[in-house]
Amino acid sequence: MTKRILIDADPGIDDACAILLALASPELSLEGVSIVHGNCSLEQGTINGLSILELAKASHIPVAKGCEKPLVQPSLLAPETHGNTGLGYAKLPDPQNRPVVQHGCDYLIEKILSSPGEVTLVAIGPLTNVALAIRQEPRLVHAIKELIIMGGAIRHEGNATALAEFNTYADPHAAHILFHAGIPTTLAPLDVTYQCILTSQDVERLQNIDSPISTFIKDATRFYMEYHDDYQGIEGCVINDPLALALTFAPELCDYQELPVDVDISGGVSMGKTFADFYNYEKKPANMKVALGVKARDFVELFLERMEMLAGSVGV
Ligand code: RIB
Ligand code: CA
């Protein structure tokens, strides 16, 4: 039985890799992609989402355009990380398809309420779409089978500020709504994703297969690796979103703790910082499962094997 999933993304280089991983995973049925502001503008992210699906010969999968701005915070994009197009140095043909006419929030509501308890939502961008969707339709809280969030930094330093991770910093109020909504949630924070580094040698391995998928990954990650080297002294690039996606079918890649987790929305220096009450000082129940350990190299190998399979199936 395949697992039905929806992805809410801000494509984005690692978002693109997560979408490709979903398409390369026989355990999953990717039923739709909603787009949110973040790594690049909503307009650009929507084009990128459509183009990535067409690249992988999956243009039958709907794309829905969601929110172009955070709930309260000013807009925050990441051209230094993902380039002005959001896909680094990769050049994809303009998409033939158009997004569905529904707003991304309406699309998520319709898809999830039409099959209550059956759809897993993988949120790998700022959480604006998902937060607004549950405010618009509170029944979603009990209809989502599981929410997997790539976001936050628990014991790990931030990648948007010294303290905060990009997705929760870009829209901390949306994260706050979701952290307190009561949806069965798994969090994949920087604590685990920053251990998952794709190296240039890994990318070279994919070039043994003559495929637009291999070329895309090479061109997109070349920009992404330059960012990681210039800004963080990392050799390679951190594939955050593909790890979160992989937890839908390989949860054993990580070790988890059920913890009370919150996000700072007080507006000070730690705005958007996520934190876990490990000693339960506040005597609150755990509100999510937090991935704190990861078999990083096992995951990267899984990602590469599946990209090789996808590249092999998508000819030139
Ligand atoms: O902090 C990493 C996260 O922010 C990833 O989802 C990346 O794509 C950006 O959205
Ligand atoms: Ca993302």
XYZ file of C-alpha atoms and ligand atoms in Angstrom:
327
model
C 0.000 0.000 0.000
C 1.634 3.289 -1.071
C 1.605 6.205 1.350
C -0.375 9.181 0.057
C 1.500 12.453 0.515
C 1.210 16.149 -0.263
C 4.234 18.452 -0.237
C 4.124 22.142 0.715
C 7.358 23.668 -0.557
C 9.341 26.787 -1.468
C 11.375 25.339 -4.388
C 14.348 25.974 -3.735
C 17.189 23.605 -4.549
C 16.710 21.172 -1.689
C 12.924 21.339 -2.119
C 13.461 20.294 -5.736
C 15.563 17.351 -4.560
C 12.815 16.389 -2.106
C 10.187 16.431 -4.868
C 12.476 14.268 -7.047
C 13.002 11.868 -4.137
C 9.233 11.557 -3.658
C 8.866 10.720 -7.368
C 11.675 8.157 -7.113
C 10.146 6.386 -4.114
C 7.744 3.525 -4.893
C 6.498 3.628 -1.281
C 4.918 7.020 -1.953
C 2.075 8.463 -4.002
C 2.790 12.192 -4.415
C -0.673 13.644 -4.964
C 0.092 17.344 -5.166
C 2.513 20.183 -4.420
C 1.471 23.501 -2.887
C 3.895 26.395 -3.189
C 4.750 29.003 -0.547
C 7.041 32.059 -0.447
C 10.509 31.419 0.955
C 13.678 30.520 -0.899
C 12.346 32.568 -3.798
C 9.169 34.471 -4.655
C 5.850 32.642 -4.865
C 5.755 33.323 -8.622
C 9.219 31.869 -9.175
C 8.611 28.975 -6.791
C 5.439 28.067 -8.674
C 7.300 28.067 -11.999
C 10.035 25.965 -10.400
C 7.541 23.470 -8.973
C 5.904 22.996 -12.369
C 9.278 22.751 -14.136
C 10.688 20.168 -11.711
C 7.649 17.915 -12.139
C 7.920 18.233 -15.931
C 11.653 17.478 -15.752
C 10.775 14.184 -14.030
C 7.936 13.442 -16.461
C 5.387 13.925 -13.639
C 3.414 16.855 -15.035
C 0.186 15.042 -14.080
C 0.807 16.039 -10.443
C -1.071 19.276 -9.614
C 0.715 22.383 -8.360
C -1.203 24.969 -6.305
C -0.022 28.516 -5.678
C -0.262 29.519 -2.012
C 0.779 32.517 0.062
C 3.243 35.068 -1.267
C 4.030 36.646 2.130
C 4.403 35.587 5.788
C 1.437 36.135 8.164
C 3.005 39.076 9.989
C 6.763 39.314 9.276
C 8.101 41.181 6.237
C 8.900 39.006 3.229
C 12.234 37.141 3.467
C 13.757 35.399 0.451
C 17.067 33.536 0.114
C 18.728 34.403 -3.224
C 22.173 34.071 -1.663
C 21.383 30.408 -0.945
C 19.307 29.311 -3.931
C 20.094 31.960 -6.573
C 17.726 34.461 -8.182
C 15.782 31.706 -9.945
C 15.619 29.577 -6.815
C 17.346 26.669 -8.607
C 20.958 27.826 -8.561
C 22.720 27.452 -11.914
C 20.132 24.999 -13.272
C 18.282 26.056 -16.394
C 14.920 24.343 -16.927
C 12.552 24.942 -19.843
C 9.583 27.189 -19.016
C 6.796 24.890 -17.798
C 4.020 23.917 -20.236
C 1.571 23.410 -17.361
C -0.133 26.013 -15.200
C -0.994 25.769 -11.501
C -4.525 24.753 -10.501
C -6.897 27.681 -10.132
C -7.473 27.023 -6.411
C -5.341 28.879 -3.868
C -2.795 26.582 -2.218
C -4.632 26.717 1.119
C -7.950 25.765 -0.511
C -6.166 22.998 -2.407
C -4.670 21.526 0.790
C -8.059 21.724 2.552
C -9.907 20.007 -0.300
C -7.322 17.242 -0.753
C -7.027 16.460 2.958
C -10.739 16.677 3.834
C -11.620 14.465 0.856
C -9.632 11.608 2.492
C -9.574 12.242 6.242
C -6.789 10.404 8.063
C -5.188 9.158 4.834
C -2.825 11.912 3.680
C 0.582 12.801 5.115
C 1.605 16.440 4.638
C 5.323 17.180 4.243
C 5.977 20.875 4.900
C 9.432 21.914 3.722
C 9.086 25.689 3.446
C 7.840 28.484 5.676
C 4.566 27.260 7.220
C 2.269 30.079 6.045
C 0.061 27.935 3.767
C -0.474 25.178 6.325
C -1.143 27.602 9.183
C -3.694 29.581 7.175
C -5.325 26.374 5.965
C -5.982 25.162 9.510
C -7.261 28.603 10.527
C -9.617 28.587 7.526
C -10.691 24.978 8.118
C -10.087 23.767 11.709
C -11.305 20.265 10.769
C -7.929 19.835 9.061
C -6.283 19.333 12.467
C -7.918 15.933 12.856
C -7.935 15.072 9.150
C -4.173 15.235 8.494
C -2.721 11.754 9.033
C 0.724 13.172 9.955
C 2.537 16.474 9.486
C 6.274 16.223 8.840
C 8.029 19.591 9.109
C 11.517 20.417 7.917
C 12.272 23.327 10.189
C 13.671 24.635 13.408
C 16.966 24.244 15.228
C 16.802 22.726 18.709
C 20.385 22.355 19.968
C 21.863 23.454 16.616
C 22.787 27.002 15.591
C 20.529 28.842 13.197
C 21.014 29.222 9.447
C 18.938 32.398 9.033
C 20.091 34.134 12.211
C 22.554 32.979 14.865
C 19.621 31.215 16.552
C 16.790 30.621 14.068
C 16.352 28.250 11.135
C 15.081 29.763 7.861
C 11.574 28.212 7.630
C 10.584 29.102 11.209
C 12.327 32.500 10.978
C 10.632 33.444 7.696
C 7.208 32.918 9.296
C 7.472 32.316 13.077
C 3.775 33.065 13.645
C 2.768 30.316 11.227
C 5.119 27.910 12.990
C 3.609 28.943 16.349
C 0.097 28.170 15.082
C 1.154 24.725 13.884
C 3.221 23.870 16.954
C 0.117 24.416 19.102
C -2.522 22.978 16.765
C -2.504 19.388 18.024
C -1.665 17.762 14.658
C 0.460 14.560 14.922
C 3.783 16.172 14.037
C 7.338 15.071 13.354
C 10.011 17.787 13.243
C 13.218 17.386 11.214
C 15.355 20.302 12.476
C 18.845 21.421 11.481
C 20.128 19.152 14.270
C 19.671 16.223 11.871
C 19.589 17.843 8.437
C 22.981 19.537 8.876
C 24.542 16.102 9.217
C 23.239 15.168 5.743
C 25.807 16.615 3.368
C 25.842 15.889 -0.361
C 29.424 16.171 -1.628
C 30.717 17.016 -5.088
C 31.914 13.402 -5.309
C 28.331 12.251 -4.654
C 27.042 14.533 -7.427
C 29.815 13.321 -9.761
C 28.568 9.754 -9.235
C 25.213 10.776 -10.715
C 26.950 12.053 -13.866
C 27.629 8.455 -14.876
C 24.012 8.481 -16.037
C 23.262 10.675 -19.050
C 19.980 12.229 -17.921
C 18.453 15.701 -17.443
C 17.953 14.707 -13.796
C 21.711 14.274 -13.286
C 22.422 17.539 -15.095
C 19.796 19.377 -13.035
C 21.187 18.114 -9.716
C 24.736 19.034 -10.781
C 23.832 22.569 -11.898
C 21.504 23.281 -8.976
C 23.801 21.951 -6.249
C 26.902 23.658 -7.680
C 25.390 27.035 -6.636
C 24.151 25.546 -3.339
C 27.653 24.211 -2.534
C 29.200 27.613 -3.205
C 26.774 29.117 -0.653
C 27.597 26.483 1.974
C 31.334 26.986 1.452
C 31.215 30.802 1.415
C 28.797 31.252 4.340
C 29.338 28.226 6.562
C 32.656 26.650 5.540
C 30.876 23.417 4.633
C 32.337 21.253 1.847
C 29.250 20.124 -0.032
C 25.614 21.086 0.531
C 23.043 20.263 3.193
C 20.035 18.424 1.766
C 17.510 19.440 4.445
C 14.217 18.821 2.637
C 15.001 15.384 1.162
C 15.691 14.087 4.687
C 12.302 15.316 5.926
C 10.653 13.696 2.881
C 12.505 10.418 3.469
C 10.973 10.140 6.960
C 7.622 9.387 5.271
C 8.944 5.994 4.143
C 12.140 5.454 6.171
C 11.509 6.845 9.666
C 14.198 4.515 10.985
C 16.810 6.851 9.521
C 16.391 9.057 12.597
C 16.144 8.769 16.376
C 13.362 10.778 18.002
C 12.303 12.273 21.282
C 8.711 13.250 22.119
C 9.158 16.796 23.438
C 7.290 20.023 24.228
C 8.584 22.356 21.500
C 7.854 26.034 21.000
C 8.995 28.897 18.788
C 9.833 32.434 19.898
C 7.463 35.072 18.500
C 8.340 37.749 21.064
C 10.088 39.789 18.395
C 13.504 40.037 19.978
C 16.922 38.692 19.066
C 15.676 35.089 19.182
C 12.646 35.636 16.923
C 11.812 32.373 15.132
C 14.096 30.316 17.389
C 12.643 26.886 18.181
C 13.362 25.326 21.558
C 12.495 22.095 23.386
C 11.730 21.881 27.108
C 13.916 18.815 27.663
C 13.433 18.875 31.470
C 9.742 19.853 31.185
C 10.045 22.864 33.481
C 6.718 24.126 32.142
C 4.973 20.783 32.863
C 3.460 20.793 29.364
C 2.756 17.634 27.302
C 4.971 16.810 24.328
C 3.538 18.354 21.141
C 5.800 16.666 18.616
C 8.286 13.962 17.791
C 11.677 15.603 17.233
C 14.386 13.924 15.159
C 17.650 14.473 17.033
C 19.834 11.688 15.651
C 20.279 10.536 12.053
C 22.082 7.832 10.093
C 23.322 10.585 7.790
C 25.460 8.613 5.365
C 22.795 5.888 5.076
C 20.340 8.616 4.088
C 22.662 10.243 1.529
C 23.346 6.826 -0.013
C 19.573 6.184 -0.194
C 19.079 9.573 -1.861
C 21.819 8.864 -4.420
C 20.512 5.372 -5.224
C 17.047 6.752 -5.840
C 18.347 9.654 -7.930
C 20.309 7.133 -10.008
C 17.105 5.138 -10.543
C 15.130 8.257 -11.462
C 17.887 9.523 -13.763
C 17.970 6.130 -15.471
C 14.218 6.161 -16.027
C 14.047 9.740 -17.318
C 15.946 9.627 -20.597
C 17.444 12.612 -22.375
O 16.565 25.948 6.685
C 16.443 25.087 5.586
C 15.073 25.175 5.009
O 14.813 26.515 4.556
C 14.911 24.301 3.761
O 13.578 23.892 3.645
C 15.281 25.239 2.659
O 14.713 24.837 1.416
C 14.646 26.516 3.142
O 13.249 26.466 2.823
Ca 12.439 24.390 1.569
